[in-house]
PDB file of C-alpha atoms in Angstrom:
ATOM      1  CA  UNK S1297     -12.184  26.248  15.236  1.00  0.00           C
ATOM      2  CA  UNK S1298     -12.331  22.838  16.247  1.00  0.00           C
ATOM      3  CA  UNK S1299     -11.828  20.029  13.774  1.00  0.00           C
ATOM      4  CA  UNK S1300     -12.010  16.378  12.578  1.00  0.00           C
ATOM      5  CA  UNK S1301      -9.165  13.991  11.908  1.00  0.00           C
ATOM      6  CA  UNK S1302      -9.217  10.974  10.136  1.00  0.00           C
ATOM      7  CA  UNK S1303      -6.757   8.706   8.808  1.00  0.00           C
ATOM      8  CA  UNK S1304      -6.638   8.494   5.093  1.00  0.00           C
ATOM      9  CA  UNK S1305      -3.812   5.949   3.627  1.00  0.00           C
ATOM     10  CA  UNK S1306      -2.180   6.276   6.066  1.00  0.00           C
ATOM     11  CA  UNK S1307      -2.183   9.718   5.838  1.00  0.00           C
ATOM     12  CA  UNK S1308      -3.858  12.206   8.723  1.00  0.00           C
ATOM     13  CA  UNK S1309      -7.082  14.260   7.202  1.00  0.00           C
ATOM     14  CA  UNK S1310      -7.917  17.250   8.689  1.00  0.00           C
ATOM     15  CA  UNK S1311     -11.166  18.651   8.263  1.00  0.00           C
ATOM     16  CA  UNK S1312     -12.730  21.585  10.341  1.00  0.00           C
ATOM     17  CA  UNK S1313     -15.860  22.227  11.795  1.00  0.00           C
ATOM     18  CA  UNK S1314     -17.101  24.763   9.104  1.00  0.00           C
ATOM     19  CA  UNK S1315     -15.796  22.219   5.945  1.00  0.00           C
ATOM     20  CA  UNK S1316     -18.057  19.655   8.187  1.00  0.00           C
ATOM     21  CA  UNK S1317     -21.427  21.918   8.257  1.00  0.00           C
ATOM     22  CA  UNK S1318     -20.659  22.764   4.282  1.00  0.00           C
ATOM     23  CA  UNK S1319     -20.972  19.083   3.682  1.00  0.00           C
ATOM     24  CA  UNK S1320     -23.732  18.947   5.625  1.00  0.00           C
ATOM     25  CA  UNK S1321     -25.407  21.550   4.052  1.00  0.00           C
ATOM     26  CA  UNK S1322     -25.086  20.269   0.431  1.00  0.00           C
ATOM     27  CA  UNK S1323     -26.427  17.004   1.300  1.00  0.00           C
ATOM     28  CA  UNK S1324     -29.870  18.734   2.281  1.00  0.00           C
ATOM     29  CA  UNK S1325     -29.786  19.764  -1.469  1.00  0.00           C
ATOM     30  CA  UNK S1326     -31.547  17.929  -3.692  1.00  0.00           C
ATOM     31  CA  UNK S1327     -29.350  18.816  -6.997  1.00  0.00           C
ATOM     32  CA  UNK S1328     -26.230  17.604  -5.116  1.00  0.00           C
ATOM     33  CA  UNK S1329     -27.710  14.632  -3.865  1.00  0.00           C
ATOM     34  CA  UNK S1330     -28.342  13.964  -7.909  1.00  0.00           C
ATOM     35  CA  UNK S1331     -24.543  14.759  -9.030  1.00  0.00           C
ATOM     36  CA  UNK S1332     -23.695  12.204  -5.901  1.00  0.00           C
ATOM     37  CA  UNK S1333     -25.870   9.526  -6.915  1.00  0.00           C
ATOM     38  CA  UNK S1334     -24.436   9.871 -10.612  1.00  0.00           C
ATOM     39  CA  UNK S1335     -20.953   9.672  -9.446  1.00  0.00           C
ATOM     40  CA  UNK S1336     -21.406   6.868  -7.476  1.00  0.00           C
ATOM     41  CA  UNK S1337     -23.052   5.413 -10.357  1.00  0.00           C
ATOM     42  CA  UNK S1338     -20.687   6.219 -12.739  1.00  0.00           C
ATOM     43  CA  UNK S1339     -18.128   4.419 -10.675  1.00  0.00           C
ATOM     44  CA  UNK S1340     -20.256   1.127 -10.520  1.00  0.00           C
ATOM     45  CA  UNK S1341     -19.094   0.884 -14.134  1.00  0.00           C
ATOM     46  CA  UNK S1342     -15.951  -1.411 -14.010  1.00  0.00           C
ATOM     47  CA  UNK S1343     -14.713   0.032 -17.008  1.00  0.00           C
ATOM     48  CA  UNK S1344     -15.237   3.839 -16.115  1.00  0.00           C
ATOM     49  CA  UNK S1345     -14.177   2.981 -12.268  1.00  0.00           C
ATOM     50  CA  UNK S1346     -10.645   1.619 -13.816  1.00  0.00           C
ATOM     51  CA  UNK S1347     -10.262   5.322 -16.093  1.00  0.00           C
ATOM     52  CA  UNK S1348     -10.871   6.846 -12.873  1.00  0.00           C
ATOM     53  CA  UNK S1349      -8.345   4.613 -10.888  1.00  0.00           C
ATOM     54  CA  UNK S1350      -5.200   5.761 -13.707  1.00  0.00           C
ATOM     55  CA  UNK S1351      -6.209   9.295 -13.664  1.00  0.00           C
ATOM     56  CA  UNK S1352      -5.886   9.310 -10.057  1.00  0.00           C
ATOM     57  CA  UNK S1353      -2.735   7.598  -9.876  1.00  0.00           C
ATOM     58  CA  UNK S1354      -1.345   9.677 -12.146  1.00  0.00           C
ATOM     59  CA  UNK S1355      -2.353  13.193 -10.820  1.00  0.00           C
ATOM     60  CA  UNK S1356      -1.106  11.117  -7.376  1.00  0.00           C
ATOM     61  CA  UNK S1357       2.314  10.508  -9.009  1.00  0.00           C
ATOM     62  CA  UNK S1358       2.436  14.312 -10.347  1.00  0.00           C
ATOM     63  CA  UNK S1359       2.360  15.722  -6.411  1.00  0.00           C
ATOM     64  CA  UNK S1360       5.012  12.700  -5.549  1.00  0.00           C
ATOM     65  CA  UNK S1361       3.001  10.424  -4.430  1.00  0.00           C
ATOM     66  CA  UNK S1362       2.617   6.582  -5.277  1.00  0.00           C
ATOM     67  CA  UNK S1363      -0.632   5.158  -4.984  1.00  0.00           C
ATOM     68  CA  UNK S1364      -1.706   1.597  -5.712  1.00  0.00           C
ATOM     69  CA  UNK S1365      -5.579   0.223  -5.497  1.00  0.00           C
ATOM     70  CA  UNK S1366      -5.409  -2.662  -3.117  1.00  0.00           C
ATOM     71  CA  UNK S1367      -8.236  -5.151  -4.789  1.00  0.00           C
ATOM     72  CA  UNK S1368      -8.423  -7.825  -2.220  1.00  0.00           C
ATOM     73  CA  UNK S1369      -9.134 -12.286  -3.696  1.00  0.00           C
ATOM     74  CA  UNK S1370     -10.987 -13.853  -1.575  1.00  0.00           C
ATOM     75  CA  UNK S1371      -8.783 -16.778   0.372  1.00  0.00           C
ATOM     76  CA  UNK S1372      -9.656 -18.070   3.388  1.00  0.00           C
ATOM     77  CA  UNK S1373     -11.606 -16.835   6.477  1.00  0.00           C
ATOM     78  CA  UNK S1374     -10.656 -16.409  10.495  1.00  0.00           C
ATOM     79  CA  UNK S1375     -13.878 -16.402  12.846  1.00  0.00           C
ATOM     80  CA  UNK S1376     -12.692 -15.220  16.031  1.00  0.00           C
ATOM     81  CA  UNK S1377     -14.228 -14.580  19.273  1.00  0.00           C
ATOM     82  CA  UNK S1378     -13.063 -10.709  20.844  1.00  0.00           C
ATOM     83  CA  UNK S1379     -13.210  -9.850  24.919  1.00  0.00           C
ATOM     84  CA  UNK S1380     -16.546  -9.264  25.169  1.00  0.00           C
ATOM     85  CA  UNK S1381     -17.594 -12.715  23.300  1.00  0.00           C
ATOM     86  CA  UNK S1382     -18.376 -11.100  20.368  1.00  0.00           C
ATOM     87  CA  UNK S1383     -17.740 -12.475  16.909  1.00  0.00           C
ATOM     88  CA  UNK S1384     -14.835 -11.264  14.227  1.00  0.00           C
ATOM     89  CA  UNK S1385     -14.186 -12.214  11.414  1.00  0.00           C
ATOM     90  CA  UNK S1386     -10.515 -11.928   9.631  1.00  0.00           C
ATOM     91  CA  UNK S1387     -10.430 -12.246   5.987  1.00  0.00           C
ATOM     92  CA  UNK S1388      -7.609 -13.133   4.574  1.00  0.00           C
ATOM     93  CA  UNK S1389      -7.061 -12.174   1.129  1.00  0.00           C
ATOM     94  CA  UNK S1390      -4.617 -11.679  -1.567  1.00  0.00           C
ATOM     95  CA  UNK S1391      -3.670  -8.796  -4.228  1.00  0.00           C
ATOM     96  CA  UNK S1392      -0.312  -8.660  -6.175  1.00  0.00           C
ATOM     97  CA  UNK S1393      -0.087  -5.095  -5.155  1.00  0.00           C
ATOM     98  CA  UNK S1394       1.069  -6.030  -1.727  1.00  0.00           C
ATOM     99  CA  UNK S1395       4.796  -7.196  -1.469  1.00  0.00           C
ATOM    100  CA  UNK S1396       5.513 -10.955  -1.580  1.00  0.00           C
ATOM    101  CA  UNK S1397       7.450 -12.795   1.237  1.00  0.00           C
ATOM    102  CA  UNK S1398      11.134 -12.231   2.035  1.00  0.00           C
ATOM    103  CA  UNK S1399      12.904 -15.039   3.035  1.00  0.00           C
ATOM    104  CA  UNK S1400      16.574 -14.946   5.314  1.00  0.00           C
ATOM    105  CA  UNK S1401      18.801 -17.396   6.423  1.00  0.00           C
ATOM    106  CA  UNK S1402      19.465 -16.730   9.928  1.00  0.00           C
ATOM    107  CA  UNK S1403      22.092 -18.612  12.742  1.00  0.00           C
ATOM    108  CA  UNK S1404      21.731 -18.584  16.360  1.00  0.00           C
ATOM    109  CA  UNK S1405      23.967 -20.000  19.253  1.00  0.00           C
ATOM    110  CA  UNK S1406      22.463 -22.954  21.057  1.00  0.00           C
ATOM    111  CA  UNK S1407      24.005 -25.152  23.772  1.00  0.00           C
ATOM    112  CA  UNK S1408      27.501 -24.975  24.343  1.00  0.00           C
ATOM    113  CA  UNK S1409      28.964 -24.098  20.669  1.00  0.00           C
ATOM    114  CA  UNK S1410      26.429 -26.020  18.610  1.00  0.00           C
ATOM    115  CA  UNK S1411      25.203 -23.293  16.068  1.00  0.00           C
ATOM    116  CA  UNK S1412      21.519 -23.295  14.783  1.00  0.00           C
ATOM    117  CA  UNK S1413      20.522 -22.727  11.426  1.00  0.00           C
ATOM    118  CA  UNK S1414      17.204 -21.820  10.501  1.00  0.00           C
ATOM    119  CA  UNK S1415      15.263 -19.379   8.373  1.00  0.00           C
ATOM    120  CA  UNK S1416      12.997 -15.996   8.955  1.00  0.00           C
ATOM    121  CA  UNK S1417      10.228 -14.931   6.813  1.00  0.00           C
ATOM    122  CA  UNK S1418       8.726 -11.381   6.697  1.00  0.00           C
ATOM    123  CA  UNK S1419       5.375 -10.944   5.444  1.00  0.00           C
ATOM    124  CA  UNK S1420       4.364  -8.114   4.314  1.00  0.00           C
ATOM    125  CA  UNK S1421       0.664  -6.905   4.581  1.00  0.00           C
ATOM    126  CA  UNK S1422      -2.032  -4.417   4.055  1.00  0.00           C
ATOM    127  CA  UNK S1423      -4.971  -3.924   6.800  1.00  0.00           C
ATOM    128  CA  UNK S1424      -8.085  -1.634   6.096  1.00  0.00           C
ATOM    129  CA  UNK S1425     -10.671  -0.558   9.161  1.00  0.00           C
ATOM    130  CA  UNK S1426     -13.581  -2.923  10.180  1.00  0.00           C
ATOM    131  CA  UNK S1427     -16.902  -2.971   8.385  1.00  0.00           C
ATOM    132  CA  UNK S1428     -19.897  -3.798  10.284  1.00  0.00           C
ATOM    133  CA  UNK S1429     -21.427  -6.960   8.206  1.00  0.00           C
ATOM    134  CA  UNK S1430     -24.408  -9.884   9.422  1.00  0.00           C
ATOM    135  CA  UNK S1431     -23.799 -13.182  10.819  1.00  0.00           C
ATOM    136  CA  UNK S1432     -25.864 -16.275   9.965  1.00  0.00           C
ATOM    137  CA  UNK S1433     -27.850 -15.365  13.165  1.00  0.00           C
ATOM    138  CA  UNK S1434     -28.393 -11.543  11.183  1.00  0.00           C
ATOM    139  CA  UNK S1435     -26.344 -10.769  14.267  1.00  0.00           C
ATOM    140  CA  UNK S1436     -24.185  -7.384  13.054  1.00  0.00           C
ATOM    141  CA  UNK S1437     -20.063  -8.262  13.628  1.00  0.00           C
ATOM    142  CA  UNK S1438     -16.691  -6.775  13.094  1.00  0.00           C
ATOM    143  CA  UNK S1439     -14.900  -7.752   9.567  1.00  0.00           C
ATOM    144  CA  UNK S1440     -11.230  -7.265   9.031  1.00  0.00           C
ATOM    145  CA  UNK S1441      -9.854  -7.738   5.895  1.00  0.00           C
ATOM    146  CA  UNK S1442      -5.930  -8.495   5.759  1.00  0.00           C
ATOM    147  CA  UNK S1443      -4.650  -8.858   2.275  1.00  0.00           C
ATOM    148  CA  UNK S1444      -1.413 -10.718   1.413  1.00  0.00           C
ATOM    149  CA  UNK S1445       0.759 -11.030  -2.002  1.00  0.00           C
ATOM    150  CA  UNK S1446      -0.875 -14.447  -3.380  1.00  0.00           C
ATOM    151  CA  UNK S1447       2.663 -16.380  -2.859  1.00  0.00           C
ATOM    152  CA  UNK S1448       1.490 -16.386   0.590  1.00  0.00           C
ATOM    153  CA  UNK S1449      -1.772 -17.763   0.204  1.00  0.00           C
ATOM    154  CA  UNK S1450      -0.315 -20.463  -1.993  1.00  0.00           C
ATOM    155  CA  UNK S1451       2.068 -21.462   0.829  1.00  0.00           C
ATOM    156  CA  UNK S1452      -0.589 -22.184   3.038  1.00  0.00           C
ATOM    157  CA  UNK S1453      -1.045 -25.658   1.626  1.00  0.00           C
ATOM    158  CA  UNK S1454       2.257 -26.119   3.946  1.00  0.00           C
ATOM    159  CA  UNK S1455       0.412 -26.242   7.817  1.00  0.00           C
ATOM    160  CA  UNK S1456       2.825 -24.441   9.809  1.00  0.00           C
ATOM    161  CA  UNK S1457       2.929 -21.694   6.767  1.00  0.00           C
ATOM    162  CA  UNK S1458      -0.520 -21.297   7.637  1.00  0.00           C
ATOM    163  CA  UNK S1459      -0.578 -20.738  11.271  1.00  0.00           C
ATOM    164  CA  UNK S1460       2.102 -18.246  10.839  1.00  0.00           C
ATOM    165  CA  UNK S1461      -0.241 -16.262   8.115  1.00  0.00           C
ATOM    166  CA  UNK S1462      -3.276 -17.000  10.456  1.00  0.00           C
ATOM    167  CA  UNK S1463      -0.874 -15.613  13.632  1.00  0.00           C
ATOM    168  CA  UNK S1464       0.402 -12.266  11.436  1.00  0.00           C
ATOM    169  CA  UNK S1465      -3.672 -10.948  10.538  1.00  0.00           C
ATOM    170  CA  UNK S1466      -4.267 -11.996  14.142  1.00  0.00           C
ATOM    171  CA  UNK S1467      -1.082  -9.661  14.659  1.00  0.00           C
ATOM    172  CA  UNK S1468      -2.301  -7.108  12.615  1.00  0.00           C
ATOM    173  CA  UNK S1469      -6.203  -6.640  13.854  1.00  0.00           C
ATOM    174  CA  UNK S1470      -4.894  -6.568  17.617  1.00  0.00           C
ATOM    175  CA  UNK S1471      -2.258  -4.165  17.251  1.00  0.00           C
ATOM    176  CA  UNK S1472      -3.559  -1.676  14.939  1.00  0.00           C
ATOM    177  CA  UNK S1473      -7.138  -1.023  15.818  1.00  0.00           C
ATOM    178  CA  UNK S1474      -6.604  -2.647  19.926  1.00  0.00           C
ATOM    179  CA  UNK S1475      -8.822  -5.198  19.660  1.00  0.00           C
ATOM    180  CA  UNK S1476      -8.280  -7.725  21.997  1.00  0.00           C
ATOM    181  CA  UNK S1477      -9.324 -11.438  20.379  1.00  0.00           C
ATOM    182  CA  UNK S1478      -9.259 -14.549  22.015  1.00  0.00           C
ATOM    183  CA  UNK S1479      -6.651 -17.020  20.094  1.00  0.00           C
ATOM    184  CA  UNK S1480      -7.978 -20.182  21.482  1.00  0.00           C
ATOM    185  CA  UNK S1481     -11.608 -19.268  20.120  1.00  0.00           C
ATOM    186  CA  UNK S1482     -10.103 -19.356  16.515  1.00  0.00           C
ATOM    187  CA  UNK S1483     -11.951 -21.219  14.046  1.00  0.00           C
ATOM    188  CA  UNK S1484     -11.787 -21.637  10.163  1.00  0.00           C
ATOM    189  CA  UNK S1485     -15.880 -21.817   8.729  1.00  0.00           C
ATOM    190  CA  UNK S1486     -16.155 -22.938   5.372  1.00  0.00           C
ATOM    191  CA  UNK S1487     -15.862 -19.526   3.502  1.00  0.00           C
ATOM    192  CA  UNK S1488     -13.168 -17.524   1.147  1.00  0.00           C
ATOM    193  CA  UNK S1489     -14.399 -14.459   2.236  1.00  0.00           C
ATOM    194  CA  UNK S1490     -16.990 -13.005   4.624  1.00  0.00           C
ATOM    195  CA  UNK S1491     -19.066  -9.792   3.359  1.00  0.00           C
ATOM    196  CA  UNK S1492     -18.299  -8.232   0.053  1.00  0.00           C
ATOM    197  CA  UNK S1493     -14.787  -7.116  -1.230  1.00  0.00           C
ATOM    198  CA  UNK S1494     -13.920  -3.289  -1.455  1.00  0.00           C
ATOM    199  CA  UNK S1495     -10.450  -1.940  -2.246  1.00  0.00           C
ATOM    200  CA  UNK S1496      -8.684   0.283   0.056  1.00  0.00           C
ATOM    201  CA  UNK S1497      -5.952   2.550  -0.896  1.00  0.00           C
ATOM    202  CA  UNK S1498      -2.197   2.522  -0.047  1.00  0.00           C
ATOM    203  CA  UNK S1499      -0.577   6.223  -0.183  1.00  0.00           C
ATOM    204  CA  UNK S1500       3.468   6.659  -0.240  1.00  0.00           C
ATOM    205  CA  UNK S1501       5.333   9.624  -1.004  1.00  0.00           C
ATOM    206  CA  UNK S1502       7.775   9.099  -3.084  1.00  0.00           C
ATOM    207  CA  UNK S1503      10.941  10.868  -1.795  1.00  0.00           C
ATOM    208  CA  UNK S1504      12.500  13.230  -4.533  1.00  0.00           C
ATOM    209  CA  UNK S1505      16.318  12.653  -5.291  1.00  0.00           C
ATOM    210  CA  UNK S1506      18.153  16.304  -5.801  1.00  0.00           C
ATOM    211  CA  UNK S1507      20.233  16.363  -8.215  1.00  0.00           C
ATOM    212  CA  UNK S1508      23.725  17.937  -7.620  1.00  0.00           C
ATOM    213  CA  UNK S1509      25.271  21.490  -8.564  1.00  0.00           C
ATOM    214  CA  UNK S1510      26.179  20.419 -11.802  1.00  0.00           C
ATOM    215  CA  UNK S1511      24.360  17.150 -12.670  1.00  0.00           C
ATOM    216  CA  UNK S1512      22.860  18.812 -15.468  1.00  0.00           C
ATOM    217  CA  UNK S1513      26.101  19.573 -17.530  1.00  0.00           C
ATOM    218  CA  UNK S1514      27.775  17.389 -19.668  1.00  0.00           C
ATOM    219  CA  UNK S1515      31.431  15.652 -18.786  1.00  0.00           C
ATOM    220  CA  UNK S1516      34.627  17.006 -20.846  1.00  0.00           C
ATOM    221  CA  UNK S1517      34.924  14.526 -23.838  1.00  0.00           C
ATOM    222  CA  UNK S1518      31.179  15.463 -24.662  1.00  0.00           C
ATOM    223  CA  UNK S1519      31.853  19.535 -25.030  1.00  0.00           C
ATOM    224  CA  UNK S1520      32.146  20.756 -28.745  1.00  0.00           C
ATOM    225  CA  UNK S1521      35.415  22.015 -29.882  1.00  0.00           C
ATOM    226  CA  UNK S1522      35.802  25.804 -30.092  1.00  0.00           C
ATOM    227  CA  UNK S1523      36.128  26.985 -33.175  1.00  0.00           C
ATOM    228  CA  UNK S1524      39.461  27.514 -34.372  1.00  0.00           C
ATOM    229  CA  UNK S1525      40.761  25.488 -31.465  1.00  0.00           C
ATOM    230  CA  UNK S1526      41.904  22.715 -33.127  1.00  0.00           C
ATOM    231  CA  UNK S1527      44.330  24.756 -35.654  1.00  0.00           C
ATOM    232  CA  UNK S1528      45.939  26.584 -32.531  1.00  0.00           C
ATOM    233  CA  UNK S1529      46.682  22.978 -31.139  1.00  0.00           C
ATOM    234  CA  UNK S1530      48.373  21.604 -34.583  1.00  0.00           C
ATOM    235  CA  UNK S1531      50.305  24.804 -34.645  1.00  0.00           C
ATOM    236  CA  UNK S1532      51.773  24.739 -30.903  1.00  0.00           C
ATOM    237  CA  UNK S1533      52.544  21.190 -32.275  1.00  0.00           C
ATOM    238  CA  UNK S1534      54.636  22.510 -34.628  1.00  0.00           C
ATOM    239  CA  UNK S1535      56.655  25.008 -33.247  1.00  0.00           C
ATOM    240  CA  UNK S1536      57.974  21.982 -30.607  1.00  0.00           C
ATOM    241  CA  UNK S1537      58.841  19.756 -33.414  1.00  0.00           C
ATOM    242  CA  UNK S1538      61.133  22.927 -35.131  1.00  0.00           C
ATOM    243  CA  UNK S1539      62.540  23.223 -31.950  1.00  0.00           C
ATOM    244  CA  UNK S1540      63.729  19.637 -31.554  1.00  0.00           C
TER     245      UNK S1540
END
């Protein structure tokens, strides 16, 4: 049967044509459409929402795999033109769950034997899909949303910082979803965010360490003395002193 794949954290989701029309199906009930409207109520609640979060996690961590809730703070806000003229819009955003910047001294050869000494950053980032939103105009656009560890966002006060962060989600929107944007149509409108903020999910599985043959079993000193044992020692002990 033919099937459906989606990406899901980064994970592929495969879901067949029959799984599709069973879906489908319960929709068109109204008692289903009830328990969906409850649960999507229920989740609303910030307090039930964050019970549900843990309990996820943790039946997550149970099958070896480490999930973390990516919340994205509003920061600052790319409008961007794309091929066709069209408007995007890159928000870049900030949660703690996302790994700060790593910084590395680095040397290079220049001219002759004149070394250069400079320094490399990595930033590391998390990118969700596009959601359709409305421009001023209540013309429908493309939003990305490109979430950094807030150390980066605080470094932005430095200018050149910035245009790095502002070149990485650029980076990040063209290379992962091949969208082809127009760099010298960038622009910075006074917003923190465009749209409304929705976590995403990342998913990594934790790889499991084996432990060896006999890993579980304690070293020498820690074995308890047989009984008896120690009397047969003193008396071997003894018998050499008699026969010095």
């Amino acid at each position: 049967s033919s099937g459906i794949n989606a990406e899901y954290g980064g994970e592929k989701l495969d879901m067949t044509r029959e799984e599709l029309e069973r879906i489908s199906e319960a929709l068109k009930k109204e008692e289903f459409r009830k328990l969906l409207a409850d649960y999507a109520e229920e989740l609303a609640d910030p307090e039930k929402r964050k019970l549900y979060e843990e309990e996820l996690t943790m039946l997550e961590s149970q099958r070896g795999v480490d999930m973390k809730f990516i919340k994205p703070s509003p920061g600052f806000v790319i409008k961007i033109n794309d091929s066709n003229a069209n408007k995007v819009f890159i928000n870049v955003c900030s949660c703690k769950e996302v790994a700060p910047p790593e910084f590395t001294f680095a040397e290079k050869k220049g001219e002759g034997k004149k070394v250069e000494k400079g320094q490399q950053c990595s930033l590391p980032y998390s990118l969700s899909p596009s959601h359709p939103e409305k421009d001023n105009k209540d013309v429908e656009c493309e939003v990305y949303d490109v979430v950094f560890n807030p150390e980066v966002l605080t470094r932005c006060s430095n200018v050149r910082f910035k245009e790095m962060v502002v070149n990485t989600a650029i980076d990040g929107v063209t290379s992962n979803f091949k969208v082809q944007l127009d760099r010298a149509s960038k622009r910075f409108p006074k917003m923190k965010f465009k749209g409304t903020p929705s976590s995403s999910v990342i998913r990594k599985r934790v790889a499991e360490e084996k432990p060896g043959a006999f890993d579980h079993l304690p070293t020498r000193p820690d074995f308890p003395d047989v009984p008896g044992e120690k009397a047969k020692k003193n008396q071997k002990k003894k018998k050499k002193k008699k026969k010095k």
